[in-house]
Amino acid sequence: MNDRAVSGSTERLLGLFEGVRLTPTQRRIAHCLVQHSPTVAYLSAAEVAELAGVSQPSVTRFATALGHDGYPALRRRLRELTAGAPDGPTEVGNELQQAVRTEMDNLGRLAGQLADRSRIAEAGSLLAASRPLPVLGLRAAAPLAAYFAYFAAKVHPDVRVLDTAGSLLTDRVEQAAGAGAGALLAFVLPRYPRETLDVLREAREAGLRIVAITDSPVSPATEHADLVLPAAVGTGLVFDLHTAPMTMAMVLLQALCDAAPVDTQRRLEAFEVSAARRQVFVS
């Protein structure tokens, strides 16, 4: 199955969970189905349970939660969804071209999500009002956190990047909360570092609201986040492509600016004056 077929079947699978309130265990199963979409429709309930790290009765209850009589009925539905033809004509090309085209599809779906601006606007307002603003990203997500924070610091007075794991990480989250932070932005991308999820749990206990940019509506981050902003990760190469999550980050930054336009303009103008005085840029 080519990348476009996988992309189309993934979208159809995600549609199964839309509007259904899933428990954390059921989200693990849903995430497993999405991650293994080309083959999962041919697995038994016991095999799905082992793959997701849950009990077999949990898989049965999950099928019932989705409106099916049991797992066999859900498996028949999964086979229908994953056996469908890819969306649109398949384009000829090598694996590098296919990976890039998949990223184009990911961006197209992201554009579709943004037709409703309410969620992104809510997230922007939440982050703009948080003083300080902690931004979390560990391992593969660290560069995205740093990129967002670099620009956010030009329009927000106190942005704190949390990109180093270890025992001090929770300390820094608690310090941000103690200093008046009301929210935390988290980049949570595969392979989902355990410490990231642990810190999100600690942040919630410290009273912070969580905005998460993650790869899927059923990623482990959804258990801890108040607002989830999904942006698919490309998997067609040896290492993941983060084109859509990076785009989502900059869209969210725009929403942050839109939430406080006067302060944004004032801070940007002050930065330009300072940069010109110090001759920061050559042109």
CSV table of C-alpha atoms in Angstrom, one decimal, residues 16-228:
chain,number,residue,atom,x,y,z
A,16,LEU,CA,-14.6,6.3,13.7
A,17,PHE,CA,-13.6,8.1,16.9
A,18,GLU,CA,-15.0,11.5,16.1
A,19,GLY,CA,-17.5,12.7,18.7
A,20,VAL,CA,-16.9,9.6,20.9
A,21,ARG,CA,-15.7,10.2,24.5
A,22,LEU,CA,-13.0,7.6,25.0
A,23,THR,CA,-11.3,6.6,28.3
A,24,PRO,CA,-7.5,6.7,28.5
A,25,THR,CA,-7.3,3.0,27.9
A,26,GLN,CA,-9.6,3.3,24.9
A,27,ARG,CA,-7.5,6.1,23.5
A,28,ARG,CA,-4.5,3.8,23.7
A,29,ILE,CA,-6.4,1.2,21.6
A,30,ALA,CA,-7.5,3.9,19.1
A,31,HIS,CA,-4.0,5.1,18.8
A,32,CYS,CA,-2.8,1.5,18.2
A,33,LEU,CA,-5.4,1.1,15.4
A,34,VAL,CA,-4.2,4.3,13.7
A,35,GLN,CA,-0.5,3.5,14.0
A,36,HIS,CA,-1.0,0.1,12.6
A,37,SER,CA,-3.8,0.9,10.1
A,38,PRO,CA,-2.5,-1.2,7.2
A,39,THR,CA,-2.6,-4.5,9.2
A,40,VAL,CA,-4.7,-4.1,12.3
A,41,ALA,CA,-8.0,-5.0,10.6
A,42,TYR,CA,-6.7,-8.6,10.3
A,43,LEU,CA,-5.7,-9.0,13.9
A,44,SER,CA,-7.7,-10.8,16.6
A,45,ALA,CA,-8.9,-9.0,19.7
A,46,ALA,CA,-6.1,-10.7,21.7
A,47,GLU,CA,-3.5,-9.5,19.2
A,48,VAL,CA,-4.8,-6.0,19.4
A,49,ALA,CA,-4.8,-6.1,23.2
A,50,GLU,CA,-1.2,-7.3,23.2
A,51,LEU,CA,-0.2,-4.6,20.7
A,52,ALA,CA,-1.8,-1.8,22.7
A,53,GLY,CA,-0.8,-3.1,26.0
A,54,VAL,CA,-4.3,-3.5,27.4
A,55,SER,CA,-6.6,-6.4,28.3
A,56,GLN,CA,-8.7,-8.3,25.8
A,57,PRO,CA,-12.0,-7.3,27.6
A,58,SER,CA,-10.8,-3.6,27.1
A,59,VAL,CA,-10.7,-4.2,23.4
A,60,THR,CA,-14.3,-5.6,23.5
A,61,ARG,CA,-15.5,-2.6,25.5
A,62,PHE,CA,-13.8,-0.3,23.1
A,63,ALA,CA,-15.7,-1.9,20.2
A,64,THR,CA,-18.9,-1.5,22.1
A,65,ALA,CA,-18.1,2.2,22.8
A,66,LEU,CA,-17.8,2.8,19.1
A,67,GLY,CA,-21.4,1.4,18.6
A,68,HIS,CA,-20.5,-2.2,17.5
A,69,ASP,CA,-21.9,-5.4,19.0
A,70,GLY,CA,-18.3,-6.7,19.7
A,71,TYR,CA,-14.8,-6.8,18.3
A,72,PRO,CA,-15.7,-9.0,15.2
A,73,ALA,CA,-18.2,-6.3,14.0
A,74,LEU,CA,-15.5,-3.6,14.6
A,75,ARG,CA,-13.0,-5.7,12.7
A,76,ARG,CA,-15.3,-6.0,9.7
A,77,ARG,CA,-15.7,-2.2,9.8
A,78,LEU,CA,-11.9,-1.7,10.0
A,79,ARG,CA,-11.5,-4.0,6.9
A,80,GLU,CA,-14.0,-1.9,5.0
A,81,LEU,CA,-12.2,1.3,5.9
A,82,THR,CA,-8.6,0.2,5.3
A,83,ALA,CA,-9.4,-1.6,2.0
A,84,GLY,CA,-10.7,1.6,0.3
A,85,ALA,CA,-8.9,3.1,-2.6
A,86,PRO,CA,-6.6,6.0,-2.0
A,87,ASP,CA,-8.1,9.5,-2.1
A,88,GLY,CA,-7.5,10.8,-5.6
A,89,PRO,CA,-5.3,9.3,-8.3
A,90,THR,CA,-2.0,7.7,-7.3
A,91,GLU,CA,0.9,9.6,-8.6
A,92,VAL,CA,4.0,7.9,-10.0
A,93,GLY,CA,7.2,8.6,-8.2
A,94,ASN,CA,9.9,7.3,-6.0
A,95,GLU,CA,9.8,7.0,-2.2
A,96,LEU,CA,11.2,10.5,-1.7
A,97,GLN,CA,8.5,12.0,-3.9
A,98,GLN,CA,5.8,10.0,-2.2
A,99,ALA,CA,7.0,11.2,1.2
A,100,VAL,CA,6.9,14.8,0.1
A,101,ARG,CA,3.4,14.3,-1.4
A,102,THR,CA,2.2,12.8,1.9
A,103,GLU,CA,3.4,16.0,3.6
A,104,MET,CA,1.4,18.0,1.1
A,105,ASP,CA,-1.7,15.9,2.0
A,106,ASN,CA,-1.0,16.5,5.7
A,107,LEU,CA,-0.9,20.3,5.1
A,108,GLY,CA,-4.1,20.0,3.1
A,109,ARG,CA,-5.9,18.3,6.1
A,110,LEU,CA,-4.4,20.9,8.4
A,111,ALA,CA,-5.9,23.7,6.2
A,112,GLY,CA,-9.2,22.0,6.4
A,113,GLN,CA,-9.1,21.8,10.2
A,114,LEU,CA,-8.5,25.6,10.3
A,115,ALA,CA,-11.8,26.4,8.6
A,116,ASP,CA,-13.1,26.6,12.1
A,117,ARG,CA,-10.8,29.1,13.8
A,118,SER,CA,-12.4,28.8,17.3
A,119,ARG,CA,-10.1,26.2,18.8
A,120,ILE,CA,-6.9,27.9,17.5
A,121,ALA,CA,-8.2,31.3,18.7
A,122,GLU,CA,-9.0,29.9,22.1
A,123,ALA,CA,-5.5,28.4,22.4
A,124,GLY,CA,-3.9,31.7,21.3
A,125,SER,CA,-5.8,33.7,23.9
A,126,LEU,CA,-4.9,31.2,26.6
A,127,LEU,CA,-1.1,31.3,25.8
A,128,ALA,CA,-1.1,35.1,25.4
A,129,ALA,CA,-2.6,35.6,28.9
A,130,SER,CA,0.0,33.2,30.5
A,131,ARG,CA,2.8,35.2,32.2
A,132,PRO,CA,5.3,33.5,32.1
A,133,LEU,CA,4.6,31.1,29.1
A,134,PRO,CA,6.4,27.7,29.4
A,135,VAL,CA,6.9,25.8,26.2
A,136,LEU,CA,7.7,22.1,26.5
A,137,GLY,CA,9.4,19.9,23.9
A,138,LEU,CA,11.6,16.9,24.6
A,139,ARG,CA,13.8,14.9,22.2
A,140,ALA,CA,12.4,15.1,18.7
A,141,ALA,CA,10.0,17.9,19.7
A,142,ALA,CA,12.7,20.1,21.2
A,143,PRO,CA,13.6,21.9,18.0
A,144,LEU,CA,9.9,22.8,17.4
A,145,ALA,CA,9.6,24.2,20.9
A,146,ALA,CA,12.7,26.3,20.5
A,147,TYR,CA,11.5,27.6,17.1
A,148,PHE,CA,8.1,28.6,18.5
A,149,ALA,CA,9.7,30.2,21.5
A,150,TYR,CA,12.3,32.2,19.5
A,151,PHE,CA,9.5,34.1,17.7
A,152,ALA,CA,7.0,34.1,20.6
A,153,ALA,CA,9.6,35.9,22.7
A,154,LYS,CA,9.4,38.9,20.3
A,155,VAL,CA,5.7,39.4,21.2
A,156,HIS,CA,5.5,37.9,24.7
A,157,PRO,CA,7.4,39.2,27.7
A,158,ASP,CA,8.4,35.9,29.3
A,159,VAL,CA,8.7,32.7,27.3
A,160,ARG,CA,10.5,29.8,29.0
A,161,VAL,CA,11.6,26.8,26.9
A,162,LEU,CA,11.6,23.5,28.6
A,163,ASP,CA,13.6,21.2,26.4
A,164,THR,CA,15.9,19.3,28.8
A,165,ALA,CA,14.8,16.2,30.6
A,166,GLY,CA,15.7,15.3,34.1
A,167,SER,CA,14.7,16.0,37.7
A,168,LEU,CA,14.9,19.8,37.2
A,169,LEU,CA,12.2,19.8,34.6
A,170,THR,CA,9.3,19.5,37.1
A,171,ASP,CA,11.0,22.1,39.2
A,172,ARG,CA,10.9,24.5,36.3
A,173,VAL,CA,7.2,23.8,35.6
A,174,GLU,CA,6.4,24.5,39.2
A,175,GLN,CA,8.5,27.6,39.2
A,176,ALA,CA,6.6,28.9,36.2
A,177,ALA,CA,3.3,28.1,37.9
A,178,GLY,CA,4.5,29.9,41.0
A,179,ALA,CA,5.5,32.9,39.0
A,180,GLY,CA,1.9,33.3,37.6
A,181,ALA,CA,1.8,31.0,34.5
A,182,GLY,CA,-1.7,29.9,33.7
A,183,ALA,CA,-1.0,27.7,30.7
A,184,LEU,CA,1.7,25.5,29.1
A,185,LEU,CA,2.3,24.8,25.4
A,186,ALA,CA,3.5,21.2,24.8
A,187,PHE,CA,4.9,19.7,21.6
A,188,VAL,CA,4.2,15.9,21.9
A,189,LEU,CA,5.4,13.9,19.0
A,190,PRO,CA,6.2,10.3,18.3
A,191,ARG,CA,7.8,8.4,20.0
A,192,TYR,CA,6.1,10.2,22.9
A,193,PRO,CA,8.8,10.4,25.6
A,194,ARG,CA,7.5,9.1,28.9
A,195,GLU,CA,8.9,12.1,30.7
A,196,THR,CA,6.9,14.5,28.6
A,197,LEU,CA,3.6,12.8,29.7
A,198,ASP,CA,4.8,12.7,33.3
A,199,VAL,CA,5.5,16.5,33.2
A,200,LEU,CA,2.1,17.2,31.6
A,201,ARG,CA,0.5,15.4,34.5
A,202,GLU,CA,2.6,17.4,37.0
A,203,ALA,CA,1.7,20.6,35.1
A,204,ARG,CA,-2.0,19.9,35.4
A,205,GLU,CA,-1.6,19.2,39.2
A,206,ALA,CA,0.2,22.6,39.4
A,207,GLY,CA,-2.9,24.2,38.0
A,208,LEU,CA,-1.7,24.9,34.4
A,209,ARG,CA,-4.0,24.5,31.4
A,210,ILE,CA,-2.3,22.5,28.7
A,211,VAL,CA,-2.3,23.3,24.9
A,212,ALA,CA,-0.8,20.3,23.0
A,213,ILE,CA,0.4,20.2,19.5
A,214,THR,CA,0.5,16.5,18.7
A,215,ASP,CA,0.3,14.2,15.7
A,216,SER,CA,-3.2,12.7,16.2
A,217,PRO,CA,-6.5,13.3,18.1
A,218,VAL,CA,-5.8,10.0,19.8
A,219,SER,CA,-2.2,10.5,20.8
A,220,PRO,CA,-1.3,9.9,24.5
A,221,ALA,CA,-1.1,13.7,24.9
A,222,THR,CA,-4.9,14.0,24.8
A,223,GLU,CA,-5.2,12.4,28.2
A,224,HIS,CA,-3.6,15.4,29.7
A,225,ALA,CA,-4.4,18.4,27.4
A,226,ASP,CA,-7.2,20.9,27.7
A,227,LEU,CA,-6.8,21.8,24.1
A,228,VAL,CA,-5.4,19.4,21.4
